[in-house]
CSV table of C-alpha atoms and ligand atoms in Angstrom, one decimal:
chain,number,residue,atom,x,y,z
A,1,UNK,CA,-6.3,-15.8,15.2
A,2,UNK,CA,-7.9,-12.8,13.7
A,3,UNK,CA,-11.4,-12.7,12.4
A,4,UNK,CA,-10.7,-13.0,8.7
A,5,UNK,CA,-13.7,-12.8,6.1
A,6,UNK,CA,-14.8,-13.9,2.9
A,7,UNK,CA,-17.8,-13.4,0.5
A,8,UNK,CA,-20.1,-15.4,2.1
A,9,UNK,CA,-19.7,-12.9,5.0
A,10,UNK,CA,-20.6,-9.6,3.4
A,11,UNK,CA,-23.5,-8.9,1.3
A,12,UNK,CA,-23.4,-6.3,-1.3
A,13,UNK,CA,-27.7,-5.9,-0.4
A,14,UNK,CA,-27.0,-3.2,2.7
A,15,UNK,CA,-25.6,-0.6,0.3
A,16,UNK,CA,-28.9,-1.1,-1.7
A,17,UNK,CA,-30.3,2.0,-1.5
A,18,UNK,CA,-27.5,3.8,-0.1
A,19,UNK,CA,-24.3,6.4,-2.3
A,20,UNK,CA,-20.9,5.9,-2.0
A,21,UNK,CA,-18.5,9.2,-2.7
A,22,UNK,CA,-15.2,7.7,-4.2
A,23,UNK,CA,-13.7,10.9,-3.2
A,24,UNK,CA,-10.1,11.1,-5.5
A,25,UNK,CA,-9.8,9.4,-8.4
A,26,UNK,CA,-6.2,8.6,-8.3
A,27,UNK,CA,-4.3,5.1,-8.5
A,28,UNK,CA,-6.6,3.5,-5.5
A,29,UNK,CA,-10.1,5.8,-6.2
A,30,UNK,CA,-10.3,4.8,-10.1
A,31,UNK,CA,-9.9,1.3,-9.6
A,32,UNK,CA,-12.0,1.2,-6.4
A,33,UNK,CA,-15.0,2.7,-8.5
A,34,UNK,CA,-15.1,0.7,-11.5
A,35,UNK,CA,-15.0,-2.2,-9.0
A,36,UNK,CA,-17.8,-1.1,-7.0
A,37,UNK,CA,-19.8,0.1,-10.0
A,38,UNK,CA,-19.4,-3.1,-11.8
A,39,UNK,CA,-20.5,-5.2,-8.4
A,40,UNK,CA,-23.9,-2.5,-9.0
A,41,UNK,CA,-23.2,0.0,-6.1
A,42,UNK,CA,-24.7,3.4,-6.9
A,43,UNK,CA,-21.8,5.9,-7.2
A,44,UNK,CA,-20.8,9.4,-6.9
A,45,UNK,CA,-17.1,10.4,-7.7
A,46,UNK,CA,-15.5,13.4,-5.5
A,47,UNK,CA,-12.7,15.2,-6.9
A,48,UNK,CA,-11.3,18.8,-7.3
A,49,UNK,CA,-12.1,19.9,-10.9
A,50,UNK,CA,-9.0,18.9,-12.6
A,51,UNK,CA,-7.1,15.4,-14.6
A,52,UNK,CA,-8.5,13.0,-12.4
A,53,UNK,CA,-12.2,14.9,-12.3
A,54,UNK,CA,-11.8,14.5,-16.4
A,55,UNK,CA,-10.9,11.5,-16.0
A,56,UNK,CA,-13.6,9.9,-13.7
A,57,UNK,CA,-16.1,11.4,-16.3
A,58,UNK,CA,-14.0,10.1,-19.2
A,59,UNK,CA,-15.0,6.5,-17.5
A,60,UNK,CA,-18.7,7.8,-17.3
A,61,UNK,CA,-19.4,8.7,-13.6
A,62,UNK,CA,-21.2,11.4,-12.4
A,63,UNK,CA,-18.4,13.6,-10.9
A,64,UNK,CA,-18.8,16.8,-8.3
A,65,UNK,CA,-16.9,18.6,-6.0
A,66,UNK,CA,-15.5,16.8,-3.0
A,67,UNK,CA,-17.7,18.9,-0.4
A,68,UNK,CA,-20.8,18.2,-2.6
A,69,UNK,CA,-20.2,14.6,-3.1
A,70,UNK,CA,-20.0,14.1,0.6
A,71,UNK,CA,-23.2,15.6,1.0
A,72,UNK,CA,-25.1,13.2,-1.8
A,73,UNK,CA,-23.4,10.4,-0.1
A,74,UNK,CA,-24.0,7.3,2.5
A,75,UNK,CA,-20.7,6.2,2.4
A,76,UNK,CA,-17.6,8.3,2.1
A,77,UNK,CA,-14.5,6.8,1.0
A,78,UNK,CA,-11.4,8.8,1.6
A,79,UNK,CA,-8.7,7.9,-1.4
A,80,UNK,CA,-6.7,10.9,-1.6
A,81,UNK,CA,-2.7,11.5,-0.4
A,82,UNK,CA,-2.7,10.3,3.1
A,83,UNK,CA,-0.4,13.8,3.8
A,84,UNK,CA,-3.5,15.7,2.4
A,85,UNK,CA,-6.4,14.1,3.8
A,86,UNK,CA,-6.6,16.0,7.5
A,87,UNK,CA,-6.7,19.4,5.6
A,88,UNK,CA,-9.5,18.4,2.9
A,89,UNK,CA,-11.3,16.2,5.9
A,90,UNK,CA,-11.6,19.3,7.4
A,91,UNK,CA,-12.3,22.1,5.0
A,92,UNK,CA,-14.8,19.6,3.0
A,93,UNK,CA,-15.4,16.4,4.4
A,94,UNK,CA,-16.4,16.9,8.2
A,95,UNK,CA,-18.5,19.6,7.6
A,96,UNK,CA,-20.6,17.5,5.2
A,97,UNK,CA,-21.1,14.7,7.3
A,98,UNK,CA,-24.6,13.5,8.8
A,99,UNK,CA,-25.3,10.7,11.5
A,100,UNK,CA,-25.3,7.9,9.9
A,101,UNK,CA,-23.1,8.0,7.5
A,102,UNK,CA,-20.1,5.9,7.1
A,103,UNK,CA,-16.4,6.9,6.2
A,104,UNK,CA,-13.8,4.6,5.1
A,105,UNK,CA,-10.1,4.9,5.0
A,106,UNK,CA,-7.7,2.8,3.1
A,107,UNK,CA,-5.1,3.5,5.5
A,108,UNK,CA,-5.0,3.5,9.2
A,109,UNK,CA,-2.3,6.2,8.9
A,110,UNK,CA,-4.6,9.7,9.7
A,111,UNK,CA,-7.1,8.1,12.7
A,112,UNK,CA,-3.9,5.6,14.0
A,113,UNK,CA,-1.7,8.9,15.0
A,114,UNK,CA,-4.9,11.4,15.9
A,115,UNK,CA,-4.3,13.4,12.8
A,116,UNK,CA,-8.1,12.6,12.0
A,117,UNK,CA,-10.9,12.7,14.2
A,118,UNK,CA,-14.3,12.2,12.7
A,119,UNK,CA,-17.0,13.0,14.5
A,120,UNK,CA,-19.1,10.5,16.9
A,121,UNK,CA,-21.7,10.4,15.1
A,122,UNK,CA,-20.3,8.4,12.0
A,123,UNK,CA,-19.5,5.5,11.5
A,124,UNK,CA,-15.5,4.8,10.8
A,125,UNK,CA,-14.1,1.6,9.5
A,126,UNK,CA,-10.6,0.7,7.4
A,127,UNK,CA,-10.6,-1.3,3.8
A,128,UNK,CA,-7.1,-1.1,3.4
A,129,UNK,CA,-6.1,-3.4,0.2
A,130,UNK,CA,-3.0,-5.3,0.5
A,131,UNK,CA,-2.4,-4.5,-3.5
A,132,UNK,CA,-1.6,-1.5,-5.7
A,133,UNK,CA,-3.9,0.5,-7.6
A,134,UNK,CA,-3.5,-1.4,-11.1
A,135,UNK,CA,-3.7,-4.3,-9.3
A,136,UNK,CA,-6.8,-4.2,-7.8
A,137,UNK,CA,-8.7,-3.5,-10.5
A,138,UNK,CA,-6.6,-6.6,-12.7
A,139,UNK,CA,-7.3,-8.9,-9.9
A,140,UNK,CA,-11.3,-7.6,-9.7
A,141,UNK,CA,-11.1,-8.5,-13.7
A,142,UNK,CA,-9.3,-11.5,-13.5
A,143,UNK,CA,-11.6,-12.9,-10.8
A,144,UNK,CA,-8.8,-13.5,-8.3
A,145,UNK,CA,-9.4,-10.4,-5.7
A,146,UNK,CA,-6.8,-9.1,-3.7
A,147,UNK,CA,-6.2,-9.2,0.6
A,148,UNK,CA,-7.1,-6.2,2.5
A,149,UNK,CA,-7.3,-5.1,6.5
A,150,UNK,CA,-10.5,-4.1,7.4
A,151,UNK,CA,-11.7,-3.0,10.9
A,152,UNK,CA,-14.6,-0.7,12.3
A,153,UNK,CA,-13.0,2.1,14.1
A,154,UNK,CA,-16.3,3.8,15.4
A,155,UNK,CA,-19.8,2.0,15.0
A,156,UNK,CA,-22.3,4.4,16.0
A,157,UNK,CA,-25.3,2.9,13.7
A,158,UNK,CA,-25.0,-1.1,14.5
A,159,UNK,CA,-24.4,-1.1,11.0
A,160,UNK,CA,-20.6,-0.3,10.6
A,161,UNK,CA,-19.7,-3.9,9.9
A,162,UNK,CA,-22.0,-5.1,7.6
A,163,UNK,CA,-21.6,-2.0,5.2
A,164,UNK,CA,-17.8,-2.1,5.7
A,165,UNK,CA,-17.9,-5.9,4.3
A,166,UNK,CA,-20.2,-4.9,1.8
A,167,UNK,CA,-17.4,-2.7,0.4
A,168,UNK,CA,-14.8,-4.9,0.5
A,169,UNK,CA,-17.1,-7.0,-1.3
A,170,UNK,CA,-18.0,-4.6,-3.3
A,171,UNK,CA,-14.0,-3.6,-4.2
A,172,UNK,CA,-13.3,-7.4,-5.0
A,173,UNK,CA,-11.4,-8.2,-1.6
A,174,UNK,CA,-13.3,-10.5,0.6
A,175,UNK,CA,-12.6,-13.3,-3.0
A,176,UNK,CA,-9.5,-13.5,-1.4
A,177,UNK,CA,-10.0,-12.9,2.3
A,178,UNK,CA,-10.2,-10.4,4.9
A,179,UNK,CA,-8.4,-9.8,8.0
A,180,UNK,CA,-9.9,-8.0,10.6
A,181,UNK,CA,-7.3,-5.6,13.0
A,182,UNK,CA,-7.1,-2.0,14.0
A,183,UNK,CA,-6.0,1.5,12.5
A,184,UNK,CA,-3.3,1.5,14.5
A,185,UNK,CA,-2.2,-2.3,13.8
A,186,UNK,CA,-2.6,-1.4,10.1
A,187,UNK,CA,-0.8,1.6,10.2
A,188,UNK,CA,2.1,0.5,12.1
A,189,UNK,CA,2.9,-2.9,10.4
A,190,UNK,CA,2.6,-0.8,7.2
A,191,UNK,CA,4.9,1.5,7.8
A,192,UNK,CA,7.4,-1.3,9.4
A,193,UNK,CA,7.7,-3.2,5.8
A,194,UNK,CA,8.6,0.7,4.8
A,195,UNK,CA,10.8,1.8,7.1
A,196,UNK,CA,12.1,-1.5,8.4
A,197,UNK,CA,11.9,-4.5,6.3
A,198,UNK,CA,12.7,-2.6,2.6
A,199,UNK,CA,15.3,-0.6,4.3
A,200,UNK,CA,17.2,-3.3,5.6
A,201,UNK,CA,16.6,-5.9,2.8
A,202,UNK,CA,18.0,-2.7,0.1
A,203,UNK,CA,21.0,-2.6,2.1
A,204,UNK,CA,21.4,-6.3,1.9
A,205,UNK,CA,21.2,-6.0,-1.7
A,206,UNK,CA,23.3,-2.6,-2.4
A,207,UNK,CA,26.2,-4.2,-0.1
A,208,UNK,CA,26.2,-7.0,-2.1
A,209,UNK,CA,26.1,-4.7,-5.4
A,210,UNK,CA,29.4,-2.7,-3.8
A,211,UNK,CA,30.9,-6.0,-3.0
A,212,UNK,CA,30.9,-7.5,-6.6
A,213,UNK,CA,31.7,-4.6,-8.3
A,214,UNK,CA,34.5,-4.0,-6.0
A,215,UNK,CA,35.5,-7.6,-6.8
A,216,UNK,CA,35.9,-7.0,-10.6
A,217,UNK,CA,32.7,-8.4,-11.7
A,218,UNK,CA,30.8,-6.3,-14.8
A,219,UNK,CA,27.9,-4.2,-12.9
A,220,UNK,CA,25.1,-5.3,-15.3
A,221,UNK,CA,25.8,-8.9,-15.0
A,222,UNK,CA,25.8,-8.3,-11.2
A,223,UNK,CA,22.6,-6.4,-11.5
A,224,UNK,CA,21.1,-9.2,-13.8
A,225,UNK,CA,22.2,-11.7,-11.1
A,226,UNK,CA,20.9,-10.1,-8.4
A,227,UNK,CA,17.5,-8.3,-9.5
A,228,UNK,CA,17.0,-7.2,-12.9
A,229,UNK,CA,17.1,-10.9,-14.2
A,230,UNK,CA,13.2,-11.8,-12.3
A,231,UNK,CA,15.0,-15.1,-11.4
A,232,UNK,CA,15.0,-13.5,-7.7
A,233,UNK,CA,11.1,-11.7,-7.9
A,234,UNK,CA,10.5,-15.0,-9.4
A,235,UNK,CA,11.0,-16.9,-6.1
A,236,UNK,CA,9.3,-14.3,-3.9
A,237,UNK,CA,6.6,-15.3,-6.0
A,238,UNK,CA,6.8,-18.9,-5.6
A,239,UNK,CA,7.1,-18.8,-1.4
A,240,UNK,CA,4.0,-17.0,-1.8
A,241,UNK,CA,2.3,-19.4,-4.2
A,242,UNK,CA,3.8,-23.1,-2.9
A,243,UNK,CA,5.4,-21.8,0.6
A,244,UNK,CA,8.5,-20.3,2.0
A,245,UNK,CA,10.3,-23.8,2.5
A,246,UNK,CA,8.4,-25.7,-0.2
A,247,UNK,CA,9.8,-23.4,-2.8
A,248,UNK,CA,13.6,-24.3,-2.2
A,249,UNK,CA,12.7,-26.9,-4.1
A,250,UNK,CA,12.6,-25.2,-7.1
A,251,UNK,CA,16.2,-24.7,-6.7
A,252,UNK,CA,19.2,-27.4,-7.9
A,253,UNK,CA,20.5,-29.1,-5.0
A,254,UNK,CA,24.2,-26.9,-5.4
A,255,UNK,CA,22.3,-23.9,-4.5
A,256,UNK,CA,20.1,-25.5,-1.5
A,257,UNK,CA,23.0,-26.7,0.1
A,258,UNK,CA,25.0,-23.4,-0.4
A,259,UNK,CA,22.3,-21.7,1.1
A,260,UNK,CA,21.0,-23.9,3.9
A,261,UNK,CA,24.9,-24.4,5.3
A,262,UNK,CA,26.2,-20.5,5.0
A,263,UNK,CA,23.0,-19.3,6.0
A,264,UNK,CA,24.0,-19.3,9.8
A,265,UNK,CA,27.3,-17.1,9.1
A,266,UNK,CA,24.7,-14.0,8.8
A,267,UNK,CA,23.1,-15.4,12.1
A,268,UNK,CA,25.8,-12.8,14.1
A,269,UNK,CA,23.6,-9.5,12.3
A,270,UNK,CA,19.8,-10.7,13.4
A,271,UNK,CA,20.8,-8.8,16.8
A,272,UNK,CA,21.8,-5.6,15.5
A,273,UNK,CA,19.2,-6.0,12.7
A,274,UNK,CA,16.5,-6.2,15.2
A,275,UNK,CA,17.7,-3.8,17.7
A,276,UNK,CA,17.4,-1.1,14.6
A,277,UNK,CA,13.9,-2.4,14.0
A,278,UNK,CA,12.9,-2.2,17.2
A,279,UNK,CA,13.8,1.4,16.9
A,280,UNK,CA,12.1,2.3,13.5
A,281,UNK,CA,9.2,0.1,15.4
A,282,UNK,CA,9.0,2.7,18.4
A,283,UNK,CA,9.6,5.9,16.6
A,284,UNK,CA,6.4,4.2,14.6
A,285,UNK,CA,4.1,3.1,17.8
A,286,UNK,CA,4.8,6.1,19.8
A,287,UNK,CA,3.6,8.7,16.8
A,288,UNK,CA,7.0,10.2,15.9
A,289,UNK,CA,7.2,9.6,12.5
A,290,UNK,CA,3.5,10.5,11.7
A,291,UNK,CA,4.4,13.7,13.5
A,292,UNK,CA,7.5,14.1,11.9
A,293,UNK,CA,6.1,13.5,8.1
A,294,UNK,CA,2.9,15.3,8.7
A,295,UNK,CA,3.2,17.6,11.2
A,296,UNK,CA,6.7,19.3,10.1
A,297,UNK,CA,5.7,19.9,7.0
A,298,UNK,CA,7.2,22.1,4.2
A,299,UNK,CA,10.7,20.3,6.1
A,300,UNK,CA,10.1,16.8,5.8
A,301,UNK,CA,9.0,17.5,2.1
A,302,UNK,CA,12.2,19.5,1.7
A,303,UNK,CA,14.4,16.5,3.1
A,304,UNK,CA,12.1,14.0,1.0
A,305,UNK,CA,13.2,15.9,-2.2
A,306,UNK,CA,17.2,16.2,-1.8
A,307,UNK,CA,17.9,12.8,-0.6
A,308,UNK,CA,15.4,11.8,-3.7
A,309,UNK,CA,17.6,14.1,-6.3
A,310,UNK,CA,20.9,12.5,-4.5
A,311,UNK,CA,19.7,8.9,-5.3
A,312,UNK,CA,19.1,9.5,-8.9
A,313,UNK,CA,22.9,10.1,-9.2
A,314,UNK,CA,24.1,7.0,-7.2
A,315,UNK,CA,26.0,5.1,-10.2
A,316,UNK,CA,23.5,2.3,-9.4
A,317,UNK,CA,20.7,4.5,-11.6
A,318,UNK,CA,23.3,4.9,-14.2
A,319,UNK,CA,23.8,0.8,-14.4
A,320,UNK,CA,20.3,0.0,-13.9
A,321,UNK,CA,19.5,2.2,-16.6
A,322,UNK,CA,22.0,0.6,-19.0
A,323,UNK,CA,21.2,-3.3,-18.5
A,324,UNK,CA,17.9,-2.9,-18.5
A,325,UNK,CA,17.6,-0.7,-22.4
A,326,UNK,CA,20.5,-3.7,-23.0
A,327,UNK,CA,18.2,-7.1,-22.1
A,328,UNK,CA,14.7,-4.9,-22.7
A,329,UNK,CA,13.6,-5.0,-19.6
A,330,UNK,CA,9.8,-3.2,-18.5
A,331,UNK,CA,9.7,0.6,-19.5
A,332,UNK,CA,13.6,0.6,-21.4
A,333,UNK,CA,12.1,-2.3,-23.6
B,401,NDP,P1,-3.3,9.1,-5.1
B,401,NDP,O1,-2.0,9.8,-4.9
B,401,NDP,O2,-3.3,8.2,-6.4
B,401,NDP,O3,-4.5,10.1,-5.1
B,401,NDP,C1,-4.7,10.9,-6.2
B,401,NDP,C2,-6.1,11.5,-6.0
B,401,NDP,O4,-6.0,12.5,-4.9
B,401,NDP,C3,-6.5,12.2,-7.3
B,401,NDP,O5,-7.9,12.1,-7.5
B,401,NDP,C4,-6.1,13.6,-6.9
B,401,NDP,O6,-6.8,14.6,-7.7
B,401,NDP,C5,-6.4,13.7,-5.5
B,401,NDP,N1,-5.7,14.8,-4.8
B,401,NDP,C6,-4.4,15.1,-4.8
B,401,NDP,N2,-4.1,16.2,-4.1
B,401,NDP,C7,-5.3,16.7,-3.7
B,401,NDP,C8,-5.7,17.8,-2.9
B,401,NDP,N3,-4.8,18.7,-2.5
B,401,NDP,N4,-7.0,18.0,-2.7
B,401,NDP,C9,-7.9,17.1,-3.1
B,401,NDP,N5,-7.6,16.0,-3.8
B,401,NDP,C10,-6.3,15.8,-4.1
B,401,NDP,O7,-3.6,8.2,-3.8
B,401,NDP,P2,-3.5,6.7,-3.6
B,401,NDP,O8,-4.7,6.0,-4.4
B,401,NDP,O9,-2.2,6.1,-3.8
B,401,NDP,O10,-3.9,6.6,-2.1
B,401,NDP,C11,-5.2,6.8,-1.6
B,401,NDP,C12,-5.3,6.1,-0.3
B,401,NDP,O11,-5.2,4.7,-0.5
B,401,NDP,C13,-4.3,6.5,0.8
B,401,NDP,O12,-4.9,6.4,2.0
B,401,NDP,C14,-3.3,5.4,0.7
B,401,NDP,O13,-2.6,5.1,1.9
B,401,NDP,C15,-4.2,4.2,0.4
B,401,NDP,N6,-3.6,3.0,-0.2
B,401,NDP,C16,-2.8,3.2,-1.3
B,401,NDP,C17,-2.3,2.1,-2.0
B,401,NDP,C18,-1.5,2.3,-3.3
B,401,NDP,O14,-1.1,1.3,-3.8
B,401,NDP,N7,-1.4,3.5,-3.8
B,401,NDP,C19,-2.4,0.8,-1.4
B,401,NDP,C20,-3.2,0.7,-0.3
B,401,NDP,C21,-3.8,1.8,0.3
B,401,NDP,P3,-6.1,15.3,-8.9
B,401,NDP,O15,-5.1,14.3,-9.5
B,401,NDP,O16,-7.2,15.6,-9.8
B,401,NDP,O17,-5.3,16.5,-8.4
């Protein structure tokens, strides 16, 4: 099993006398530094001079440009736009750096496919939260913490670990544990749940959609039934919470036995399911798609932005739309 690490194994005292750059201020950067400022690490805020500069000094930290910060600072932690981050590591970040220093990525993405390449003598290492932006700050407050993959990429102090814990300390993650595993491990199982798992599982759910619709059945009440009720979130939440068997349970014994004695009539897709996720899988591992999305850029963003307009029109929107001002439901309540 992987190493996995808890408070007890960081210690917030090796950042003592040492400055962190939060460099972007965005959903991951602001709730990184209030964390880290209100677990007493000194901090400086990088960020062009715009919203989320204003911001950052709105929430009272001292805020410079990125190239400055990353000269003030110890510790440099990269939360900007993954699709950004090799052109301002470059222009403002590299040139900035001193032995000794430490940079830390929330994403494995940049180093894992070469787009990235700090110098040798830094230190590199991953904090990569398993939890959005909002969340990690509501999970800090709460006192709960939040997962996150953490590895050193590059130790070329001795001290790469320790000060890598100490921010994931620092951040509110080791409360809830660590797991230790590589850029490219992070990176790639990432992207899988992207490109593999949530593809596939919205298919599962937009077949279904056609399906009852086609059959007669009024599209909010299949919507309701099928998402927009909770009912379903509702039992992710429990498998997480009790465990994935425990939580059937939960369920009246009608719909157990309707589920455990149909589930094998899908049994005949796991084969072509995993043959197509073996593929997204490759074109992952093998640095396609990071070359693809980063690499052939303005196309990608081009293709991004037309299949995104094309979506908004699928009738889906429109019904989604519909039940949810109806029952009040998040942003339409
Ligand atoms: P955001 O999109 O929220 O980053 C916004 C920040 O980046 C702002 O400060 C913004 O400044 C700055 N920024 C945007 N464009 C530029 C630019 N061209 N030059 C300089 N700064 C720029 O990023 P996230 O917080 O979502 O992601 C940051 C990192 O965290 C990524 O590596 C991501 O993979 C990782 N991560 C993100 C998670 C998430 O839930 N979002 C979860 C786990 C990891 P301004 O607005 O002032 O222009």
């Amino acid at each position: 099993m992987a190493a996995i690490y808890h408070d007890d194994d960081a210690d917030l005292g090796v950042l003592e006398d040492q400055t962190v750059a939060v460099v972007g201020y965005g959903n991951q950067g602001r709730s990184q530094a209030l964390n880290l400022r209100d677990s007493g690490v000194n901090l400086i805020v990088g960020n062009i001079r715009d919203q989320a500069g204003a911001a950052a000094r709105e929430d009272g930290f001292p805020v410079s440009n990125i190239a400055e910060a990353c000269e003030i600072a110890d510790v440099v932690m990269l939360l900007i736009p993954d699709e950004i981050m090799p052109e301002v590591f470059k222009t403002d970040v590299a040139p900035n750096l001193v032995p000794g220093n430490l940079v830390v990525f929330a994403s494995g993405y940049n180093i894992a496919f070469s787009l990235i390449t700090p110098p040798d003598y830094v230190d590199v290492a991953l904090v990569a939260p398993r939890m959005i932006g909002v969340g990690v700050r509501e999970t800090f407050v709460s006192g709960s913490g939040f997962p996150s993959f953490v590895g050193v990429h590059h130790d070329s102090t001795g001290t790469a670990k320790a000060r890598m814990l100490a921010i994931a300390k620092g951040i509110g993650s080791t409360r809830a544990g660590c797991i230790d595993m590589s850029m490219h491990d992070e990176a790639t199982l990432d992207l899988f749940t992207e490109q593999a798992f949530g593809p596939a599982f919205g298919r599962v759910l937009m077949t279904a959609i056609d399906l009852l619709v086609e059959a007669g059945y009024p599209p909010e009440a299949v919507l309701l039934e099928l998402y927009l009720s909770g009912e379903f979130a509702y039992s992710f939440e429990k498998m997480r919470e009790v465990g994935i068997m425990k939580q059937m349970d939960f369920h009246s014994r009608t719909s157990q036995y309707g589920t455990v004695t149909r589930s094998a009539r899908f049994m005949t897709l796991d084969k072509s399911i995993k043959e197509k996720m073996s593929a997204v899988l490759e074109d992952i591992r093998s640095g396609s798609f990071a070359d693809e999305w980063s690499n052939q850029q303005p196309k990608a963003a081009a293709l991004f932005e037309k299949i995104r307009e094309a979506r908004d029109k699928m009738p889906i929107a429109d019904w989604d739309q519909k039940t949810r001002t109806a029952f009040k439901i998040g942003n339409a309540g």
